[in-house]
Amino acid sequence: SSSTGGSGGSGKDSGNPAVGATIYKFDDNFMSYVRRAMEDAAKGNVKLMLNDSQNDQSKQIEQVDTLIAKGAKSLAINLVDPKAAQTIIDKAKPKNIPVIFFNKEPDEKVLKGYDKAYYVGTTSSESGVLQGEMIAKAWEANKDKWDKNHDGKLQYVLLKGEPGHPDAEARTKYAVDTIKQKGIQVDELAMDTAMWDATKATEKMDAWLAKYSDKIEFVIANNDGMALGAIASLEKAGYFSGDKFMPVVGVDAIPEALEMIEKGKMVGSILNDAKNQGKATVQLAANAAKGKDVLAGTEWKLDDKKAVRVPYVQVDKTNIQVGKDAYK
Amino acid sequence: MATKKSNISKWLFDNVIYVFLVLLVIGIVVASPDFLSMTNLINILSQSSSRIIIALGMAGILITAGTDLSAGRMVGLAAVVSASLLQASDYAYKMYPHLAELPLIVPILIAMAVTGLIGAVNGVIVSKLHVPPFIATLGMMIGVYGITSIYFDRPPYGAQPIGGLSQSFTTFAQRGIPVGQYEIPYLLLYAIIASILIWVMWNKTQLGKNMYAIGGNPEAAKVSGVNVARNIIIIYMIAGLLYGFSGTLEAGRVGSATNNTGNMYELDAIAACVVGGVSLSGGIGTVPGVITGVLIFQVINYGLAFLGVSPYIQYIVKGLIIVVAVAFDMRKHAKKK
Amino acid sequence: MATKKSNISKWLFDNVIYVFLVLLVIGIVVASPDFLSMTNLINILSQSSSRIIIALGMAGILITAGTDLSAGRMVGLAAVVSASLLQASDYAYKMYPHLAELPLIVPILIAMAVTGLIGAVNGVIVSKLHVPPFIATLGMMIGVYGITSIYFDRPPYGAQPIGGLSQSFTTFAQRGIPVGQYEIPYLLLYAIIASILIWVMWNKTQLGKNMYAIGGNPEAAKVSGVNVARNIIIIYMIAGLLYGFSGTLEAGRVGSATNNTGNMYELDAIAACVVGGVSLSGGIGTVPGVITGVLIFQVINYGLAFLGVSPYIQYIVKGLIIVVAVAFDMRKHAKKK
Amino acid sequence: MSEAGNTYLLEMQNLTKRFPGVVALNNVSLKVKAGSVHALMGENGAGKSTLMKCLFGIYSMDEGKIFFDGKEVQFTSSKQALENGVSMVHQELNQVRQQNVMDNIWLGRYPHKGIFIDEKKMYEDTKAIFQSLDINIDPRSKVSTLSVSEMQMVEIAKAVSYHSKIIVMDEPTSSLTETEVNHLFRIIKRLQSENVAIIYISHKMEEILKISDEVTIMRDGQYITTKDAKELTTNEIIKLMVGRDLSQRFPEKINEPEEVILKVKGFTAETQPSFSNVSFELRKGEILGIAGLVGSKRTEVVEALFGLRSLKSGTIELRGKAVKNDTPQKAIKNGFALVTEERRTTGIYPELSISFNSIIANLKQYKKGIFLSDSKVHDDTKWVIDSMKVKTPSQKTSIGSLSGGNQQKVIIGRWLLTRPDILLLDEPTRGIDVGAKFEIYQLINNLAAEGKGIIMISSEMPELLGVTDRILVMSNGKAAGIVNTKTTTQEEIMRLAALY
Ligand SMILES: Nc1ncnc2c1ncn2[C@@H]1O[C@H](COP(=O)(O)OP(=O)(O)OP(=O)(O)O)[C@@H](O)[C@H]1O
Ligand SMILES: Nc1ncnc2c1ncn2[C@@H]1O[C@H](COP(=O)(O)OP(=O)(O)OP(=O)(O)O)[C@@H](O)[C@H]1O
Ligand SMILES: [Mg+2]
Ligand SMILES: [Mg+2]
């Protein structure tokens, strides 16, 4: 891939300025698209030095040291741990290097504390809120079929990502809160972490199905990977054939999930706009590296939190094409 | 009388680990009587199946006083390779858009050949370059992850789970033989077949005896004319083949694969082996022990989730049970002579 | 003449690992001459510092023929505990909103006391209950993660990274002593002090000799009048203290902590020890060796990133280098015959 | 002897083998005739085992040639050696303890039936071999449950079972009792009649002249001479080995037993079958021997005395005061020291230095505050090396690379450093050469003369008779009697040993 600054390249000697970037986890399925969009946007514009932080914040801090030592003119940082933003700014500020955080939002106060720091991405809670809205909408529309025990309450099980991971925490909290806000009563039958992992999700689902069988009315997953794992378990238990059905939702709208949505095995997912997030990040970082105004020559606007917002999109059967276009 | 009693207690002592498994199940049933169902039994057995296959490969290596940290990553590689070659022909996001649907056996054999080869390389590094197994397989673990990631994270779709597996593949891993209202999962059959083959290998063939000898006293094996290097290479290779097969099962079972499939399975496998009585210093281990070790872990995992224990508490309880299980088992060695 | 030459080659043979580190640096410099800078040196050393402290704790345990899988999770617990007690008084999302800003040393000691205690428990499980170290510390690793998560995921803010650390804390871990235009990081000083203390302990005290004896031949140690259990408990406890200190450094260095801090550090630490010549079967290991092992890993990590090698390729190269480093080191044993 | 007497089955010519810091073999030659027993003699560290390991493909020689059965050979693995008609009984027992006896015997050459191992044939063949050699061990018993001597008999049976043209026996009798030694000699005679050549290494002088046809003597890695056994006497051999006269085998006794310092009463082990109701007394300045057949639980008694085994009942009285030796720490504190029988498993730290191995039981003596004094450590190590005459390149050398006998000397030195009042020695001269033995006897004597109490287990009758003051004879876990060395006879001891 084109991720390197070239062997021996320090970024000082060639025409394009060097932008140092860290991705919180290279093989995260969403981030891999952001990465591609970044690589595309960087072509002929800046020299992009990409690093894989392997889901380890201290590794990322070290990579920032390396990038600064290599002469990065600006930094594009996808934090592992949003609270570590201050430490990164502390490293960049003395050298007067601008920092564009993306995808994981730092505290507003931290961002405001350095005039050359910006954020590109969504609001962390938004995916949860949108997922909650989607669940509520689907529930209201299919209540007669899906409320199996006809008690008017939604009995759900929830597959959580890695505990303590900001996305896992936000999605879990806001999805359920939003459903409740919409006036729907809920019962949580079970909630357990499957660590973002499809296999673990299958196995948790096996146990829950054995325990609750027909009492489960909804499966909420923090990401599509776990949703797919749950679907594998549901299929094994005879769901999705005949009239046995279970609504499942995820987040990320990965291709496999789109396929499931089309086949009617999944209610929907939440698409994070990877292309625009990646593009905006590089555009801001490139401008910063060149010493220009960060928004110069772009379509983006900053909100009052020094952030460029790239919204999430709900994807279900009705607008599946939106999801598919994201993978064109 | 006295001797009869002491015979029973001796038997209990020697088989503490089986007793522990039974006690564990009883404990969960007491906490939640509806745990006692055919569905749960089938679930636990089928979840244990691919782990048993991995653990048997690992156990062979442990018995030679080796270790294999690359097991989980090999499972992942095999899962990714087999899944990529077994996507349904009508699936929109195929890794190889123009690949026809292959007969099931071909991708499985390819995946196994790849991991078998990697296993053999592990064996060569250990036996010919004299690199300690921990380091040899640590290097391999890191390297294989890189290879899997490169294979996985490619155009056209990048780092996306490889899904849309063909019907034949998912049937192979998810279905079973109908018996009354239940299905005996194929997975369980594969595990049983693998266990029998491995049992025969360990107990009835020269390779097996050599394996115990190499782990028990490598010097003795050498001066008795055993070709230590060759045996070690074969044993690591067999482990690789088993991981590879298990990797294809993982892909089929879950219906998709990523470069993170199998992550850390080696730790589970080693732990299950040790709980099942395999000695990390080599020379000791049995097939039933390994199977029991895996079952104990799976009963804990499944049981805690079934009981609805909160996730954080699950960790604490699981940690505790593991230590207690082995502490009991160790009492037979502990007594001062 | 001949003997002089053979003396040099013997020296090279015995010190292959130091030679390897030098060759590695030379290799990177050849690929990218601007690697040779004071900044890079300081970066690498300060990045190695907290890892050296962990590795020294681990090495002591390895020398007793033990192992410690719970090291990384203990680092995480110490990071979370110390961070929660050291949030700046004006920070909005404090875990303890009414807690006054404590003097730096108090939270550090509290964190170390906690991990020291856990280490001692590890030691008790290993030496008194005779649970193999692998299993004892695996159980502890899982359990400590549960405990850390429960502590971490609490009202008022739930599972949020613990940030907003006080100025004194971040200074303690992020700053250094100005020397000319550079800063010698405090981290490095802590690592140097820890190394000296551990060197003295290993080489100049009864505890150190006992440690080697227990690892070298536990049966003989018992006969030689070594109180095996007590010494093992102390050595696991010292390791716990070191992990705890290192955990506070991690929190301060990163500026925040989560329940995931320190995940898998044990594997890095064990690998660095083995590359640095510590024997996993016990009885062998030196402080300079351990430090060199950590430096080799850190030079590889830093160097590959500095060279701009693509991340997936980095894995492959890293795996390869580890194996090659140890394969060279092993030639000194292999040649004996 | 056979008419092939003038052609040699094995010729090793001018072998040289170097280890880091040591020239283990310097231009050594050895010629062995078919059907003969060729004794290889030399002090500890003379290079006997190394020479044999070069033959057997364990070490590769640096220089020299080997001719075997008319062809030049250089085996690169033991497998090759075995396949070409050379087998070996190793000095250090080399067995897979977790497996059973027949697995060990057939290791590396299991009988097959298709791809499977033919367990039945294995069992029957093992039985047949044992029968022909008159060995009474169940082929299915686990090696770890055998006594050391049984293990050694299994090793011998294994070496014989290869039907080799030459069998190397490196100290085969180190753990055997007299009956078993005679048994081995019968086996050797039979092999000889089948035209098999034996290379026989031993430090037991009586055996050498009894069994061997020719004797080759080595000293310090050098070849000294080869002679017809008939032309030699024990004293001549010793003289050639050590390079000087050694007129006596045992030093003159100079110790004077005084008042009783140790009373052991009613010692009974917790786990039976083991020793029961063993009582004895030890005087200050006395050397008390313990005799008995293998398996008579002599070892277990001293281990219990040292806190390594649990007692069901029994008391220890030290200078009139009751003491409890629950753990070795307490035993050491009470002034006991134990040189164990199995050097490899409970004695040495193989990877660690001689210095470490010397001082490990005595660390408290080197403490200066919380630190250990390097100079004291150095001095004491030097004392061990000098006074025990340990042959080593340096203090830092790892003990594992020393010859077996030298390792043993370091271990004895280790315990002498603790200045014990009561010294327990379990087969202290096993594998030690005559010269060094004399030195150790002298040492024991001197220690006794200084007022220490010494208990010495030995399976060598002459040694017991030559060194001790009284002898406790054990039989089947019980004390069969205590005899006065001056007045007793070998026959009386044998009778007592077979009492129960
Ligand atoms: N693997 C080794 N590494 C280094 N030195 C060795 C090694 N093996 C043997 N030596 C050295 O070679 C010399 C000869 O040892 P060897 O074991 O052959 O003696 P030996 O005659 O068999 O003595 P013993 O009667 O005590 O068994 C000794 O000085 C020993 O320290
Ligand atoms: N059944 C057994 N299982 C395990 N170890 C055994 C067994 N029998 C004997 N041993 C070991 O062998 C050693 C010698 O055993 P024992 O005390 O019976 O003989 P002994 O009379 O001391 O003979 P010797 O002094 O010649 O060895 C002991 O260290 C003991 O631990
Ligand atoms: Mg309902
Ligand atoms: Mg020898």
PDB file of N, CA and C in Angstrom, chain B residues 270-324:
ATOM      1  N   ILE B 270      -3.534 -23.296  25.592  1.00  0.00           N
ATOM      2  CA  ILE B 270      -2.512 -23.694  26.559  1.00  0.00           C
ATOM      3  C   ILE B 270      -3.150 -23.856  27.928  1.00  0.00           C
ATOM      4  N   ALA B 271      -3.972 -22.892  28.285  1.00  0.00           N
ATOM      5  CA  ALA B 271      -4.606 -22.954  29.602  1.00  0.00           C
ATOM      6  C   ALA B 271      -5.446 -24.222  29.732  1.00  0.00           C
ATOM      7  N   ALA B 272      -6.219 -24.529  28.688  1.00  0.00           N
ATOM      8  CA  ALA B 272      -7.056 -25.735  28.752  1.00  0.00           C
ATOM      9  C   ALA B 272      -6.186 -26.976  28.906  1.00  0.00           C
ATOM     10  N   CYS B 273      -5.077 -27.016  28.176  1.00  0.00           N
ATOM     11  CA  CYS B 273      -4.178 -28.171  28.291  1.00  0.00           C
ATOM     12  C   CYS B 273      -3.656 -28.309  29.716  1.00  0.00           C
ATOM     13  N   VAL B 274      -3.203 -27.211  30.277  1.00  0.00           N
ATOM     14  CA  VAL B 274      -2.622 -27.285  31.618  1.00  0.00           C
ATOM     15  C   VAL B 274      -3.679 -27.695  32.634  1.00  0.00           C
ATOM     16  N   VAL B 275      -4.865 -27.088  32.522  1.00  0.00           N
ATOM     17  CA  VAL B 275      -5.942 -27.485  33.423  1.00  0.00           C
ATOM     18  C   VAL B 275      -6.230 -28.976  33.241  1.00  0.00           C
ATOM     19  N   GLY B 276      -6.088 -29.455  32.011  1.00  0.00           N
ATOM     20  CA  GLY B 276      -6.339 -30.855  31.727  1.00  0.00           C
ATOM     21  C   GLY B 276      -5.159 -31.765  32.037  1.00  0.00           C
ATOM     22  N   GLY B 277      -4.161 -31.251  32.719  1.00  0.00           N
ATOM     23  CA  GLY B 277      -3.099 -32.110  33.211  1.00  0.00           C
ATOM     24  C   GLY B 277      -1.867 -32.230  32.333  1.00  0.00           C
ATOM     25  N   VAL B 278      -1.788 -31.453  31.256  1.00  0.00           N
ATOM     26  CA  VAL B 278      -0.568 -31.473  30.449  1.00  0.00           C
ATOM     27  C   VAL B 278       0.489 -30.661  31.180  1.00  0.00           C
ATOM     28  N   SER B 279       1.696 -31.209  31.255  1.00  0.00           N
ATOM     29  CA  SER B 279       2.758 -30.505  31.964  1.00  0.00           C
ATOM     30  C   SER B 279       3.496 -29.572  31.018  1.00  0.00           C
ATOM     31  N   LEU B 280       3.676 -28.327  31.453  1.00  0.00           N
ATOM     32  CA  LEU B 280       4.411 -27.383  30.600  1.00  0.00           C
ATOM     33  C   LEU B 280       5.883 -27.740  30.520  1.00  0.00           C
ATOM     34  N   SER B 281       6.366 -28.596  31.425  1.00  0.00           N
ATOM     35  CA  SER B 281       7.762 -28.978  31.302  1.00  0.00           C
ATOM     36  C   SER B 281       7.932 -30.244  30.478  1.00  0.00           C
ATOM     37  N   GLY B 282       6.849 -30.695  29.883  1.00  0.00           N
ATOM     38  CA  GLY B 282       6.965 -31.754  28.892  1.00  0.00           C
ATOM     39  C   GLY B 282       6.784 -33.160  29.428  1.00  0.00           C
ATOM     40  N   GLY B 283       6.486 -34.074  28.497  1.00  0.00           N
ATOM     41  CA  GLY B 283       6.478 -35.486  28.836  1.00  0.00           C
ATOM     42  C   GLY B 283       5.176 -36.026  29.392  1.00  0.00           C
ATOM     43  N   ILE B 284       4.249 -35.141  29.755  1.00  0.00           N
ATOM     44  CA  ILE B 284       3.022 -35.604  30.400  1.00  0.00           C
ATOM     45  C   ILE B 284       1.794 -34.994  29.741  1.00  0.00           C
ATOM     46  N   GLY B 285       0.787 -35.823  29.511  1.00  0.00           N
ATOM     47  CA  GLY B 285      -0.470 -35.331  28.955  1.00  0.00           C
ATOM     48  C   GLY B 285      -1.265 -36.451  28.311  1.00  0.00           C
ATOM     49  N   THR B 286      -2.591 -36.347  28.416  1.00  0.00           N
ATOM     50  CA  THR B 286      -3.458 -37.361  27.806  1.00  0.00           C
ATOM     51  C   THR B 286      -4.555 -36.672  27.004  1.00  0.00           C
ATOM     52  N   VAL B 287      -5.092 -37.390  26.027  1.00  0.00           N
ATOM     53  CA  VAL B 287      -6.164 -36.832  25.215  1.00  0.00           C
ATOM     54  C   VAL B 287      -7.429 -36.551  26.049  1.00  0.00           C
ATOM     55  N   PRO B 288      -7.893 -37.514  26.872  1.00  0.00           N
ATOM     56  CA  PRO B 288      -9.082 -37.184  27.670  1.00  0.00           C
ATOM     57  C   PRO B 288      -8.856 -35.975  28.578  1.00  0.00           C
ATOM     58  N   GLY B 289      -7.639 -35.856  29.106  1.00  0.00           N
ATOM     59  CA  GLY B 289      -7.341 -34.698  29.952  1.00  0.00           C
ATOM     60  C   GLY B 289      -7.511 -33.399  29.188  1.00  0.00           C
ATOM     61  N   VAL B 290      -6.951 -33.355  27.989  1.00  0.00           N
ATOM     62  CA  VAL B 290      -7.043 -32.135  27.183  1.00  0.00           C
ATOM     63  C   VAL B 290      -8.504 -31.797  26.902  1.00  0.00           C
ATOM     64  N   ILE B 291      -9.265 -32.808  26.518  1.00  0.00           N
ATOM     65  CA  ILE B 291     -10.685 -32.572  26.215  1.00  0.00           C
ATOM     66  C   ILE B 291     -11.390 -32.025  27.453  1.00  0.00           C
ATOM     67  N   THR B 292     -11.110 -32.634  28.602  1.00  0.00           N
ATOM     68  CA  THR B 292     -11.734 -32.158  29.833  1.00  0.00           C
ATOM     69  C   THR B 292     -11.344 -30.714  30.125  1.00  0.00           C
ATOM     70  N   GLY B 293     -10.081 -30.394  29.903  1.00  0.00           N
ATOM     71  CA  GLY B 293      -9.635 -29.020  30.127  1.00  0.00           C
ATOM     72  C   GLY B 293     -10.434 -28.035  29.285  1.00  0.00           C
ATOM     73  N   VAL B 294     -10.590 -28.355  28.014  1.00  0.00           N
ATOM     74  CA  VAL B 294     -11.363 -27.471  27.140  1.00  0.00           C
ATOM     75  C   VAL B 294     -12.800 -27.359  27.637  1.00  0.00           C
ATOM     76  N   LEU B 295     -13.389 -28.498  28.007  1.00  0.00           N
ATOM     77  CA  LEU B 295     -14.781 -28.488  28.463  1.00  0.00           C
ATOM     78  C   LEU B 295     -14.946 -27.631  29.709  1.00  0.00           C
ATOM     79  N   ILE B 296     -13.972 -27.742  30.617  1.00  0.00           N
ATOM     80  CA  ILE B 296     -14.072 -26.922  31.832  1.00  0.00           C
ATOM     81  C   ILE B 296     -14.138 -25.439  31.466  1.00  0.00           C
ATOM     82  N   PHE B 297     -13.243 -25.026  30.589  1.00  0.00           N
ATOM     83  CA  PHE B 297     -13.259 -23.619  30.193  1.00  0.00           C
ATOM     84  C   PHE B 297     -14.575 -23.240  29.532  1.00  0.00           C
ATOM     85  N   GLN B 298     -15.072 -24.129  28.671  1.00  0.00           N
ATOM     86  CA  GLN B 298     -16.269 -23.769  27.932  1.00  0.00           C
ATOM     87  C   GLN B 298     -17.488 -23.770  28.842  1.00  0.00           C
ATOM     88  N   VAL B 299     -17.522 -24.699  29.791  1.00  0.00           N
ATOM     89  CA  VAL B 299     -18.625 -24.695  30.746  1.00  0.00           C
ATOM     90  C   VAL B 299     -18.593 -23.409  31.569  1.00  0.00           C
ATOM     91  N   ILE B 300     -17.400 -22.980  31.948  1.00  0.00           N
ATOM     92  CA  ILE B 300     -17.305 -21.726  32.703  1.00  0.00           C
ATOM     93  C   ILE B 300     -17.828 -20.569  31.843  1.00  0.00           C
ATOM     94  N   ASN B 301     -17.311 -20.454  30.627  1.00  0.00           N
ATOM     95  CA  ASN B 301     -17.723 -19.347  29.757  1.00  0.00           C
ATOM     96  C   ASN B 301     -19.223 -19.357  29.521  1.00  0.00           C
ATOM     97  N   TYR B 302     -19.704 -20.521  29.117  1.00  0.00           N
ATOM     98  CA  TYR B 302     -21.106 -20.627  28.753  1.00  0.00           C
ATOM     99  C   TYR B 302     -21.977 -20.476  29.988  1.00  0.00           C
ATOM    100  N   GLY B 303     -21.567 -21.149  31.042  1.00  0.00           N
ATOM    101  CA  GLY B 303     -22.362 -21.135  32.263  1.00  0.00           C
ATOM    102  C   GLY B 303     -22.504 -19.733  32.826  1.00  0.00           C
ATOM    103  N   LEU B 304     -21.421 -18.976  32.870  1.00  0.00           N
ATOM    104  CA  LEU B 304     -21.502 -17.634  33.436  1.00  0.00           C
ATOM    105  C   LEU B 304     -22.384 -16.736  32.580  1.00  0.00           C
ATOM    106  N   ALA B 305     -22.257 -16.875  31.256  1.00  0.00           N
ATOM    107  CA  ALA B 305     -23.116 -16.082  30.388  1.00  0.00           C
ATOM    108  C   ALA B 305     -24.571 -16.509  30.579  1.00  0.00           C
ATOM    109  N   PHE B 306     -24.783 -17.818  30.706  1.00  0.00           N
ATOM    110  CA  PHE B 306     -26.131 -18.343  30.879  1.00  0.00           C
ATOM    111  C   PHE B 306     -26.745 -17.846  32.184  1.00  0.00           C
ATOM    112  N   LEU B 307     -25.933 -17.821  33.241  1.00  0.00           N
ATOM    113  CA  LEU B 307     -26.437 -17.358  34.527  1.00  0.00           C
ATOM    114  C   LEU B 307     -26.683 -15.857  34.508  1.00  0.00           C
ATOM    115  N   GLY B 308     -26.157 -15.201  33.476  1.00  0.00           N
ATOM    116  CA  GLY B 308     -26.348 -13.759  33.403  1.00  0.00           C
ATOM    117  C   GLY B 308     -25.489 -12.997  34.399  1.00  0.00           C
ATOM    118  N   VAL B 309     -24.369 -13.589  34.798  1.00  0.00           N
ATOM    119  CA  VAL B 309     -23.437 -12.887  35.683  1.00  0.00           C
ATOM    120  C   VAL B 309     -22.916 -11.652  34.954  1.00  0.00           C
ATOM    121  N   SER B 310     -22.785 -10.557  35.650  1.00  0.00           N
ATOM    122  CA  SER B 310     -22.353  -9.325  34.996  1.00  0.00           C
ATOM    123  C   SER B 310     -20.932  -9.512  34.441  1.00  0.00           C
ATOM    124  N   PRO B 311     -20.652  -8.913  33.293  1.00  0.00           N
ATOM    125  CA  PRO B 311     -19.401  -9.217  32.601  1.00  0.00           C
ATOM    126  C   PRO B 311     -18.154  -9.070  33.465  1.00  0.00           C
ATOM    127  N   TYR B 312     -18.092  -8.006  34.251  1.00  0.00           N
ATOM    128  CA  TYR B 312     -16.880  -7.793  35.042  1.00  0.00           C
ATOM    129  C   TYR B 312     -16.728  -8.881  36.094  1.00  0.00           C
ATOM    130  N   ILE B 313     -17.851  -9.209  36.718  1.00  0.00           N
ATOM    131  CA  ILE B 313     -17.807 -10.274  37.729  1.00  0.00           C
ATOM    132  C   ILE B 313     -17.420 -11.589  37.068  1.00  0.00           C
ATOM    133  N   GLN B 314     -17.896 -11.790  35.848  1.00  0.00           N
ATOM    134  CA  GLN B 314     -17.514 -13.006  35.106  1.00  0.00           C
ATOM    135  C   GLN B 314     -16.003 -13.190  35.082  1.00  0.00           C
ATOM    136  N   TYR B 315     -15.298 -12.089  34.815  1.00  0.00           N
ATOM    137  CA  TYR B 315     -13.836 -12.200  34.755  1.00  0.00           C
ATOM    138  C   TYR B 315     -13.278 -12.685  36.083  1.00  0.00           C
ATOM    139  N   ILE B 316     -13.766 -12.083  37.145  1.00  0.00           N
ATOM    140  CA  ILE B 316     -13.221 -12.438  38.461  1.00  0.00           C
ATOM    141  C   ILE B 316     -13.525 -13.901  38.782  1.00  0.00           C
ATOM    142  N   VAL B 317     -14.770 -14.284  38.532  1.00  0.00           N
ATOM    143  CA  VAL B 317     -15.151 -15.669  38.831  1.00  0.00           C
ATOM    144  C   VAL B 317     -14.340 -16.645  37.985  1.00  0.00           C
ATOM    145  N   LYS B 318     -14.186 -16.312  36.717  1.00  0.00           N
ATOM    146  CA  LYS B 318     -13.450 -17.205  35.827  1.00  0.00           C
ATOM    147  C   LYS B 318     -12.010 -17.368  36.292  1.00  0.00           C
ATOM    148  N   GLY B 319     -11.363 -16.242  36.622  1.00  0.00           N
ATOM    149  CA  GLY B 319      -9.995 -16.307  37.131  1.00  0.00           C
ATOM    150  C   GLY B 319      -9.904 -17.212  38.346  1.00  0.00           C
ATOM    151  N   LEU B 320     -10.864 -17.043  39.233  1.00  0.00           N
ATOM    152  CA  LEU B 320     -10.868 -17.811  40.460  1.00  0.00           C
ATOM    153  C   LEU B 320     -11.022 -19.307  40.196  1.00  0.00           C
ATOM    154  N   ILE B 321     -11.985 -19.633  39.337  1.00  0.00           N
ATOM    155  CA  ILE B 321     -12.262 -21.054  39.089  1.00  0.00           C
ATOM    156  C   ILE B 321     -11.036 -21.751  38.504  1.00  0.00           C
ATOM    157  N   ILE B 322     -10.382 -21.068  37.571  1.00  0.00           N
ATOM    158  CA  ILE B 322      -9.202 -21.682  36.949  1.00  0.00           C
ATOM    159  C   ILE B 322      -8.166 -22.037  37.999  1.00  0.00           C
ATOM    160  N   VAL B 323      -7.892 -21.074  38.870  1.00  0.00           N
ATOM    161  CA  VAL B 323      -6.867 -21.319  39.883  1.00  0.00           C
ATOM    162  C   VAL B 323      -7.293 -22.441  40.827  1.00  0.00           C
ATOM    163  N   VAL B 324      -8.548 -22.395  41.238  1.00  0.00           N
ATOM    164  CA  VAL B 324      -9.018 -23.412  42.174  1.00  0.00           C
ATOM    165  C   VAL B 324      -8.953 -24.806  41.540  1.00  0.00           C
TER     166      VAL B 324
END
